[in-house]
PDB file of C-alpha atoms in Angstrom:
ATOM      1  CA  MET J   1      -0.206  -0.384   0.304  1.00 83.00           C
ATOM      2  CA  THR J   2       1.347   3.183  -0.807  1.00 88.00           C
ATOM      3  CA  VAL J   3       1.375   6.627   1.288  1.00 89.00           C
ATOM      4  CA  LYS J   4      -1.191   7.964  -1.044  1.00 91.00           C
ATOM      5  CA  GLU J   5      -3.038   5.234  -0.779  1.00 92.00           C
ATOM      6  CA  ARG J   6      -3.223   5.072   3.129  1.00 94.00           C
ATOM      7  CA  PHE J   7      -4.034   8.810   3.501  1.00 95.00           C
ATOM      8  CA  GLU J   8      -6.987   8.140   0.589  1.00 95.00           C
ATOM      9  CA  GLY J   9      -8.998   5.522   2.415  1.00 96.00           C
ATOM     10  CA  ILE J  10      -8.363   6.477   6.043  1.00 96.00           C
ATOM     11  CA  ILE J  11      -9.488   9.814   4.975  1.00 96.00           C
ATOM     12  CA  GLY J  12     -12.358   8.746   3.217  1.00 96.00           C
ATOM     13  CA  TRP J  13     -13.402   6.796   6.399  1.00 96.00           C
ATOM     14  CA  PHE J  14     -13.028   9.579   8.650  1.00 96.00           C
ATOM     15  CA  SER J  15     -14.654  11.833   5.957  1.00 95.00           C
ATOM     16  CA  GLU J  16     -17.886   9.518   5.944  1.00 95.00           C
ATOM     17  CA  ASN J  17     -18.339   8.537   9.513  1.00 94.00           C
ATOM     18  CA  MET J  18     -16.892  11.195  11.508  1.00 92.00           C
ATOM     19  CA  PRO J  19     -17.986  14.456   9.440  1.00 91.00           C
ATOM     20  CA  GLY J  20     -18.866  16.589  12.241  1.00 86.00           C
ATOM     21  CA  ALA J  21     -15.759  15.892  14.427  1.00 88.00           C
ATOM     22  CA  ASP J  22     -14.812  18.745  16.649  1.00 91.00           C
ATOM     23  CA  THR J  23     -13.212  19.428  20.214  1.00 93.00           C
ATOM     24  CA  GLU J  24     -14.620  18.255  23.092  1.00 94.00           C
ATOM     25  CA  LEU J  25     -13.680  21.621  25.238  1.00 95.00           C
ATOM     26  CA  HIS J  26     -16.127  23.859  26.518  1.00 96.00           C
ATOM     27  CA  TYR J  27     -15.950  27.200  25.491  1.00 96.00           C
ATOM     28  CA  ARG J  28     -18.314  30.551  24.276  1.00 95.00           C
ATOM     29  CA  SER J  29     -15.681  32.865  22.858  1.00 96.00           C
ATOM     30  CA  PRO J  30     -12.212  32.703  21.514  1.00 97.00           C
ATOM     31  CA  TYR J  31     -11.037  33.814  24.861  1.00 97.00           C
ATOM     32  CA  GLU J  32     -12.503  30.823  26.116  1.00 97.00           C
ATOM     33  CA  LEU J  33     -10.967  28.217  24.252  1.00 97.00           C
ATOM     34  CA  LEU J  34      -7.513  29.526  24.138  1.00 97.00           C
ATOM     35  CA  VAL J  35      -7.368  28.854  28.425  1.00 98.00           C
ATOM     36  CA  ALA J  36      -8.992  25.476  27.969  1.00 97.00           C
ATOM     37  CA  VAL J  37      -6.497  24.666  25.309  1.00 96.00           C
ATOM     38  CA  MET J  38      -3.314  25.923  27.424  1.00 96.00           C
ATOM     39  CA  LEU J  39      -5.863  23.834  30.337  1.00 96.00           C
ATOM     40  CA  SER J  40      -5.378  20.642  28.612  1.00 93.00           C
ATOM     41  CA  ALA J  41      -1.737  20.266  27.806  1.00 88.00           C
ATOM     42  CA  GLN J  42      -0.965  16.957  29.642  1.00 88.00           C
ATOM     43  CA  CYS J  43      -4.766  17.078  31.128  1.00 91.00           C
ATOM     44  CA  THR J  44      -8.011  15.294  29.910  1.00 91.00           C
ATOM     45  CA  ASP J  45     -10.285  17.454  28.336  1.00 93.00           C
ATOM     46  CA  LYS J  46     -12.548  16.113  31.020  1.00 94.00           C
ATOM     47  CA  ARG J  47     -11.168  17.377  33.558  1.00 96.00           C
ATOM     48  CA  VAL J  48     -10.321  20.770  32.023  1.00 97.00           C
ATOM     49  CA  ASN J  49     -14.153  20.850  31.674  1.00 97.00           C
ATOM     50  CA  LEU J  50     -15.076  20.477  35.100  1.00 97.00           C
ATOM     51  CA  VAL J  51     -13.009  23.593  36.532  1.00 97.00           C
ATOM     52  CA  THR J  52     -13.609  25.813  33.205  1.00 97.00           C
ATOM     53  CA  PRO J  53     -17.205  26.977  34.633  1.00 97.00           C
ATOM     54  CA  ALA J  54     -15.880  28.217  38.276  1.00 97.00           C
ATOM     55  CA  LEU J  55     -12.919  29.869  35.970  1.00 97.00           C
ATOM     56  CA  PHE J  56     -14.639  32.149  33.389  1.00 97.00           C
ATOM     57  CA  GLU J  57     -17.717  33.101  35.789  1.00 97.00           C
ATOM     58  CA  ARG J  58     -14.963  34.777  37.711  1.00 97.00           C
ATOM     59  CA  PHE J  59     -12.607  35.664  35.240  1.00 97.00           C
ATOM     60  CA  PRO J  60     -14.807  35.560  32.027  1.00 97.00           C
ATOM     61  CA  THR J  61     -12.625  38.294  30.173  1.00 96.00           C
ATOM     62  CA  ALA J  62      -8.937  38.565  29.647  1.00 96.00           C
ATOM     63  CA  HIS J  63      -9.320  42.156  31.490  1.00 96.00           C
ATOM     64  CA  GLU J  64     -10.068  40.199  34.966  1.00 97.00           C
ATOM     65  CA  LEU J  65      -7.510  37.225  34.297  1.00 97.00           C
ATOM     66  CA  ALA J  66      -4.808  40.498  33.193  1.00 97.00           C
ATOM     67  CA  GLY J  67      -5.613  41.727  36.923  1.00 96.00           C
ATOM     68  CA  ALA J  68      -5.624  38.332  39.034  1.00 96.00           C
ATOM     69  CA  THR J  69      -2.399  36.603  40.523  1.00 96.00           C
ATOM     70  CA  SER J  70      -1.309  33.427  40.119  1.00 95.00           C
ATOM     71  CA  ASP J  71      -2.249  32.690  43.503  1.00 96.00           C
ATOM     72  CA  GLU J  72      -6.224  33.288  42.824  1.00 96.00           C
ATOM     73  CA  VAL J  73      -5.923  31.134  39.559  1.00 97.00           C
ATOM     74  CA  PHE J  74      -4.278  28.022  41.022  1.00 97.00           C
ATOM     75  CA  GLU J  75      -7.518  28.072  43.904  1.00 96.00           C
ATOM     76  CA  TYR J  76      -9.379  27.764  40.449  1.00 97.00           C
ATOM     77  CA  ILE J  77      -7.771  24.938  38.352  1.00 97.00           C
ATOM     78  CA  ARG J  78      -5.592  22.792  41.825  1.00 95.00           C
ATOM     79  CA  SER J  79      -6.968  19.564  40.063  1.00 95.00           C
ATOM     80  CA  VAL J  80      -5.654  20.040  36.368  1.00 96.00           C
ATOM     81  CA  SER J  81      -1.967  19.017  35.841  1.00 94.00           C
ATOM     82  CA  TYR J  82       1.039  21.440  36.665  1.00 95.00           C
ATOM     83  CA  PRO J  83      -1.548  23.833  38.188  1.00 96.00           C
ATOM     84  CA  ARG J  84       1.280  26.452  39.329  1.00 96.00           C
ATOM     85  CA  SER J  85       3.031  26.485  35.897  1.00 96.00           C
ATOM     86  CA  LYS J  86      -0.497  26.919  34.218  1.00 97.00           C
ATOM     87  CA  SER J  87      -1.801  29.552  36.222  1.00 97.00           C
ATOM     88  CA  GLU J  88       1.550  32.131  35.933  1.00 97.00           C
ATOM     89  CA  HIS J  89       1.037  31.177  32.035  1.00 97.00           C
ATOM     90  CA  LEU J  90      -2.364  32.429  32.297  1.00 97.00           C
ATOM     91  CA  VAL J  91      -1.910  35.241  33.812  1.00 97.00           C
ATOM     92  CA  ALA J  92       0.825  36.847  31.621  1.00 97.00           C
ATOM     93  CA  MET J  93      -1.160  35.406  28.838  1.00 97.00           C
ATOM     94  CA  ALA J  94      -3.885  37.768  30.030  1.00 97.00           C
ATOM     95  CA  GLN J  95      -2.353  40.504  30.280  1.00 97.00           C
ATOM     96  CA  ARG J  96       0.146  40.481  27.120  1.00 97.00           C
ATOM     97  CA  LEU J  97      -3.472  40.038  25.402  1.00 96.00           C
ATOM     98  CA  GLU J  98      -4.566  43.124  27.358  1.00 96.00           C
ATOM     99  CA  GLU J  99      -1.554  45.458  26.442  1.00 96.00           C
ATOM    100  CA  VAL J 100      -0.605  44.748  23.086  1.00 97.00           C
ATOM    101  CA  TYR J 101      -3.582  43.305  21.171  1.00 96.00           C
ATOM    102  CA  GLY J 102      -7.000  45.013  23.215  1.00 94.00           C
ATOM    103  CA  GLY J 103      -8.143  41.649  24.916  1.00 93.00           C
ATOM    104  CA  ARG J 104      -8.504  40.144  21.057  1.00 95.00           C
ATOM    105  CA  VAL J 105      -6.889  36.857  20.434  1.00 97.00           C
ATOM    106  CA  PRO J 106      -4.673  36.824  17.680  1.00 96.00           C
ATOM    107  CA  ASP J 107      -5.981  35.135  14.574  1.00 95.00           C
ATOM    108  CA  THR J 108      -2.057  34.498  13.471  1.00 96.00           C
ATOM    109  CA  VAL J 109       0.337  30.960  14.835  1.00 95.00           C
ATOM    110  CA  GLU J 110       2.859  33.791  15.163  1.00 96.00           C
ATOM    111  CA  GLU J 111       1.227  36.218  16.954  1.00 97.00           C
ATOM    112  CA  LEU J 112      -0.421  33.500  19.166  1.00 97.00           C
ATOM    113  CA  THR J 113       3.317  31.985  20.082  1.00 96.00           C
ATOM    114  CA  THR J 114       4.324  35.314  21.525  1.00 96.00           C
ATOM    115  CA  LEU J 115       1.838  34.621  24.406  1.00 96.00           C
ATOM    116  CA  GLN J 116       3.409  32.978  27.737  1.00 94.00           C
ATOM    117  CA  GLY J 117       2.323  29.211  27.780  1.00 94.00           C
ATOM    118  CA  VAL J 118       1.114  29.119  24.157  1.00 96.00           C
ATOM    119  CA  GLY J 119       2.947  26.764  22.062  1.00 94.00           C
ATOM    120  CA  ARG J 120       2.628  25.985  18.414  1.00 93.00           C
ATOM    121  CA  LYS J 121       0.270  23.056  18.968  1.00 93.00           C
ATOM    122  CA  THR J 122      -2.281  25.269  21.144  1.00 95.00           C
ATOM    123  CA  ALA J 123      -1.509  28.403  18.091  1.00 96.00           C
ATOM    124  CA  ASN J 124      -2.924  26.240  15.704  1.00 95.00           C
ATOM    125  CA  VAL J 125      -5.599  24.833  17.458  1.00 95.00           C
ATOM    126  CA  ILE J 126      -7.235  28.511  17.969  1.00 96.00           C
ATOM    127  CA  VAL J 127      -6.527  29.188  14.585  1.00 96.00           C
ATOM    128  CA  SER J 128      -8.238  26.050  12.826  1.00 94.00           C
ATOM    129  CA  ILE J 129     -11.577  26.580  15.383  1.00 95.00           C
ATOM    130  CA  VAL J 130     -11.598  30.370  15.558  1.00 94.00           C
ATOM    131  CA  TYR J 131     -10.772  31.465  12.851  1.00 94.00           C
ATOM    132  CA  ASP J 132     -11.103  28.797  10.399  1.00 91.00           C
ATOM    133  CA  LYS J 133      -7.766  28.278   8.789  1.00 93.00           C
ATOM    134  CA  PRO J 134      -5.757  25.543   7.722  1.00 92.00           C
ATOM    135  CA  ALA J 135      -3.874  24.058  10.720  1.00 93.00           C
ATOM    136  CA  MET J 136      -3.013  20.896  11.940  1.00 94.00           C
ATOM    137  CA  ALA J 137      -2.472  20.832  15.502  1.00 93.00           C
ATOM    138  CA  VAL J 138      -0.181  18.080  16.836  1.00 93.00           C
ATOM    139  CA  ASP J 139      -0.555  16.816  20.283  1.00 89.00           C
ATOM    140  CA  THR J 140       0.885  13.494  22.107  1.00 87.00           C
ATOM    141  CA  HIS J 141      -2.708  11.631  20.422  1.00 89.00           C
ATOM    142  CA  VAL J 142      -1.956  12.509  16.596  1.00 93.00           C
ATOM    143  CA  PHE J 143       2.233  12.456  17.191  1.00 94.00           C
ATOM    144  CA  ARG J 144       1.265   8.765  18.471  1.00 93.00           C
ATOM    145  CA  VAL J 145      -1.367   7.555  16.049  1.00 95.00           C
ATOM    146  CA  ALA J 146      -0.082   9.306  13.051  1.00 96.00           C
ATOM    147  CA  GLU J 147       2.782   7.100  13.063  1.00 95.00           C
ATOM    148  CA  ARG J 148       1.009   3.809  14.610  1.00 94.00           C
ATOM    149  CA  ILE J 149      -1.551   3.829  11.146  1.00 95.00           C
ATOM    150  CA  GLY J 150       1.243   4.793   8.944  1.00 94.00           C
ATOM    151  CA  LEU J 151       0.647   8.476   7.995  1.00 96.00           C
ATOM    152  CA  THR J 152       3.988   9.377   9.224  1.00 94.00           C
ATOM    153  CA  THR J 153       7.356   7.305   9.247  1.00 93.00           C
ATOM    154  CA  GLY J 154      10.013   8.142  11.714  1.00 92.00           C
ATOM    155  CA  SER J 155       8.633  11.716  12.626  1.00 92.00           C
ATOM    156  CA  LYS J 156      11.171  12.580  15.419  1.00 92.00           C
ATOM    157  CA  ASN J 157       8.838  15.630  17.070  1.00 93.00           C
ATOM    158  CA  PRO J 158       5.419  17.211  16.130  1.00 92.00           C
ATOM    159  CA  LEU J 159       6.726  19.412  13.749  1.00 93.00           C
ATOM    160  CA  GLN J 160       8.156  16.956  11.809  1.00 95.00           C
ATOM    161  CA  THR J 161       4.405  15.323  11.980  1.00 95.00           C
ATOM    162  CA  GLU J 162       2.394  18.220  11.021  1.00 95.00           C
ATOM    163  CA  ARG J 163       4.601  18.869   7.874  1.00 95.00           C
ATOM    164  CA  ALA J 164       4.148  15.419   7.078  1.00 94.00           C
ATOM    165  CA  LEU J 165       0.213  15.237   7.278  1.00 96.00           C
ATOM    166  CA  VAL J 166      -0.051  18.979   5.924  1.00 95.00           C
ATOM    167  CA  ARG J 167       1.796  17.758   2.420  1.00 94.00           C
ATOM    168  CA  HIS J 168      -1.062  14.895   2.392  1.00 95.00           C
ATOM    169  CA  ILE J 169      -4.255  16.108   4.031  1.00 96.00           C
ATOM    170  CA  PRO J 170      -6.416  18.612   1.882  1.00 94.00           C
ATOM    171  CA  GLU J 171      -6.272  22.041   3.048  1.00 93.00           C
ATOM    172  CA  LYS J 172      -9.994  22.598   3.274  1.00 92.00           C
ATOM    173  CA  LEU J 173      -9.665  18.941   5.714  1.00 94.00           C
ATOM    174  CA  LEU J 174      -6.736  19.868   8.083  1.00 93.00           C
ATOM    175  CA  GLY J 175      -9.123  21.376  10.993  1.00 89.00           C
ATOM    176  CA  ARG J 176     -11.298  18.228  11.091  1.00 93.00           C
ATOM    177  CA  ALA J 177      -8.431  15.836  10.395  1.00 94.00           C
ATOM    178  CA  HIS J 178      -6.736  17.034  13.520  1.00 93.00           C
ATOM    179  CA  HIS J 179      -9.725  16.501  15.705  1.00 94.00           C
ATOM    180  CA  TRP J 180     -10.402  12.848  13.737  1.00 95.00           C
ATOM    181  CA  LEU J 181      -6.834  11.479  14.883  1.00 95.00           C
ATOM    182  CA  ILE J 182      -7.137  13.183  18.369  1.00 93.00           C
ATOM    183  CA  LEU J 183     -10.852  11.334  18.931  1.00 93.00           C
ATOM    184  CA  HIS J 184      -9.913   8.567  17.413  1.00 95.00           C
ATOM    185  CA  GLY J 185      -6.556   8.340  19.711  1.00 93.00           C
ATOM    186  CA  ARG J 186      -8.582   8.841  22.368  1.00 91.00           C
ATOM    187  CA  TYR J 187     -11.087   5.890  22.094  1.00 93.00           C
ATOM    188  CA  ILE J 188     -10.094   3.870  19.805  1.00 94.00           C
ATOM    189  CA  CYS J 189      -6.289   3.567  18.904  1.00 94.00           C
ATOM    190  CA  THR J 190      -5.608   4.112  22.685  1.00 92.00           C
ATOM    191  CA  ALA J 191      -1.766   3.649  23.605  1.00 88.00           C
ATOM    192  CA  ARG J 192      -1.515   0.829  25.553  1.00 89.00           C
ATOM    193  CA  ALA J 193      -4.518  -1.459  24.187  1.00 90.00           C
ATOM    194  CA  PRO J 194      -5.389  -0.093  20.415  1.00 92.00           C
ATOM    195  CA  LYS J 195      -9.146  -1.476  19.659  1.00 94.00           C
ATOM    196  CA  CYS J 196      -8.198  -3.065  16.538  1.00 92.00           C
ATOM    197  CA  ALA J 197     -10.738  -5.509  15.956  1.00 89.00           C
ATOM    198  CA  THR J 198     -13.503  -2.618  16.102  1.00 91.00           C
ATOM    199  CA  CYS J 199     -11.002  -0.256  14.169  1.00 95.00           C
ATOM    200  CA  GLY J 200     -13.052   1.238  11.230  1.00 93.00           C
ATOM    201  CA  ILE J 201      -9.660   2.078   9.617  1.00 95.00           C
ATOM    202  CA  ALA J 202      -7.566  -1.114  10.173  1.00 93.00           C
ATOM    203  CA  SER J 203      -8.082  -1.794   6.675  1.00 93.00           C
ATOM    204  CA  TRP J 204      -5.467   0.792   5.862  1.00 95.00           C
ATOM    205  CA  CYS J 205      -3.006   0.600   9.692  1.00 95.00           C
ATOM    206  CA  ARG J 206       0.020   0.071   8.808  1.00 92.00           C
ATOM    207  CA  THR J 207       0.537  -1.617  12.346  1.00 90.00           C
ATOM    208  CA  ARG J 208      -2.356  -3.533  11.941  1.00 87.00           C
ATOM    209  CA  GLN J 209      -1.589  -4.760   8.810  1.00 87.00           C
ATOM    210  CA  ARG J 210       2.025  -5.929   9.570  1.00 85.00           C
ATOM    211  CA  GLU J 211       0.324  -8.090  12.714  1.00 82.00           C
ATOM    212  CA  LEU J 212      -2.081  -9.941  10.906  1.00 77.00           C
ATOM    213  CA  ALA J 213       0.723 -10.160   7.988  1.00 80.00           C
ATOM    214  CA  LYS J 214       2.710 -12.078  10.983  1.00 77.00           C
ATOM    215  CA  ALA J 215       0.330 -13.819  12.632  1.00 74.00           C
ATOM    216  CA  GLU J 216      -0.417 -15.421   9.059  1.00 71.00           C
ATOM    217  CA  LYS J 217       2.931 -16.233   8.569  1.00 74.00           C
ATOM    218  CA  ASN J 218       3.647 -17.947  12.165  1.00 71.00           C
ATOM    219  CA  ARG J 219       0.602 -19.908  11.091  1.00 71.00           C
TER     220      ARG J 219
END
């Protein structure tokens, strides 16, 4: 199977079976999504969704968050991963958002990554979801799943994965493909016990096909 055939098969299956894939984070504004994505680093969306209602009630905009102390923010997010550093990043992010961008969340990756605590993955999520720009955000799920199923080969870091995916996925589908791979990694192609028997893309998965070929050879 060629790389092109694998991409076409996987994209075709997801397009038909998961056409409405979207983020599982709860938000009502670009500011809220930015905060939620920052909190989701190495943390589950479920956990983030539990803490953000109270956080957003207390700090409804970047203006209120910019005037807070990291200790105040910490009390609202203490149950997420790395709450101390995230508290500091959130306050610093909001302060720059107010001082430089007038409270408006920027619409480019270059501007977003000038905000403290905002890396390329987070920036790509924002420009893709909020501003509907073609961008491929690569988190741990996307990085792992893309390599396992054969969309990438030997990628050493998220940027290499991003570039490989962008080369082969139609621009109009990049944002949706990000969610396809995340959700697939979260619920089907899990790290320790992938559900290969019920996986819809198993026919195109490099790892699954190698396992089946090996089993057949050893019969």
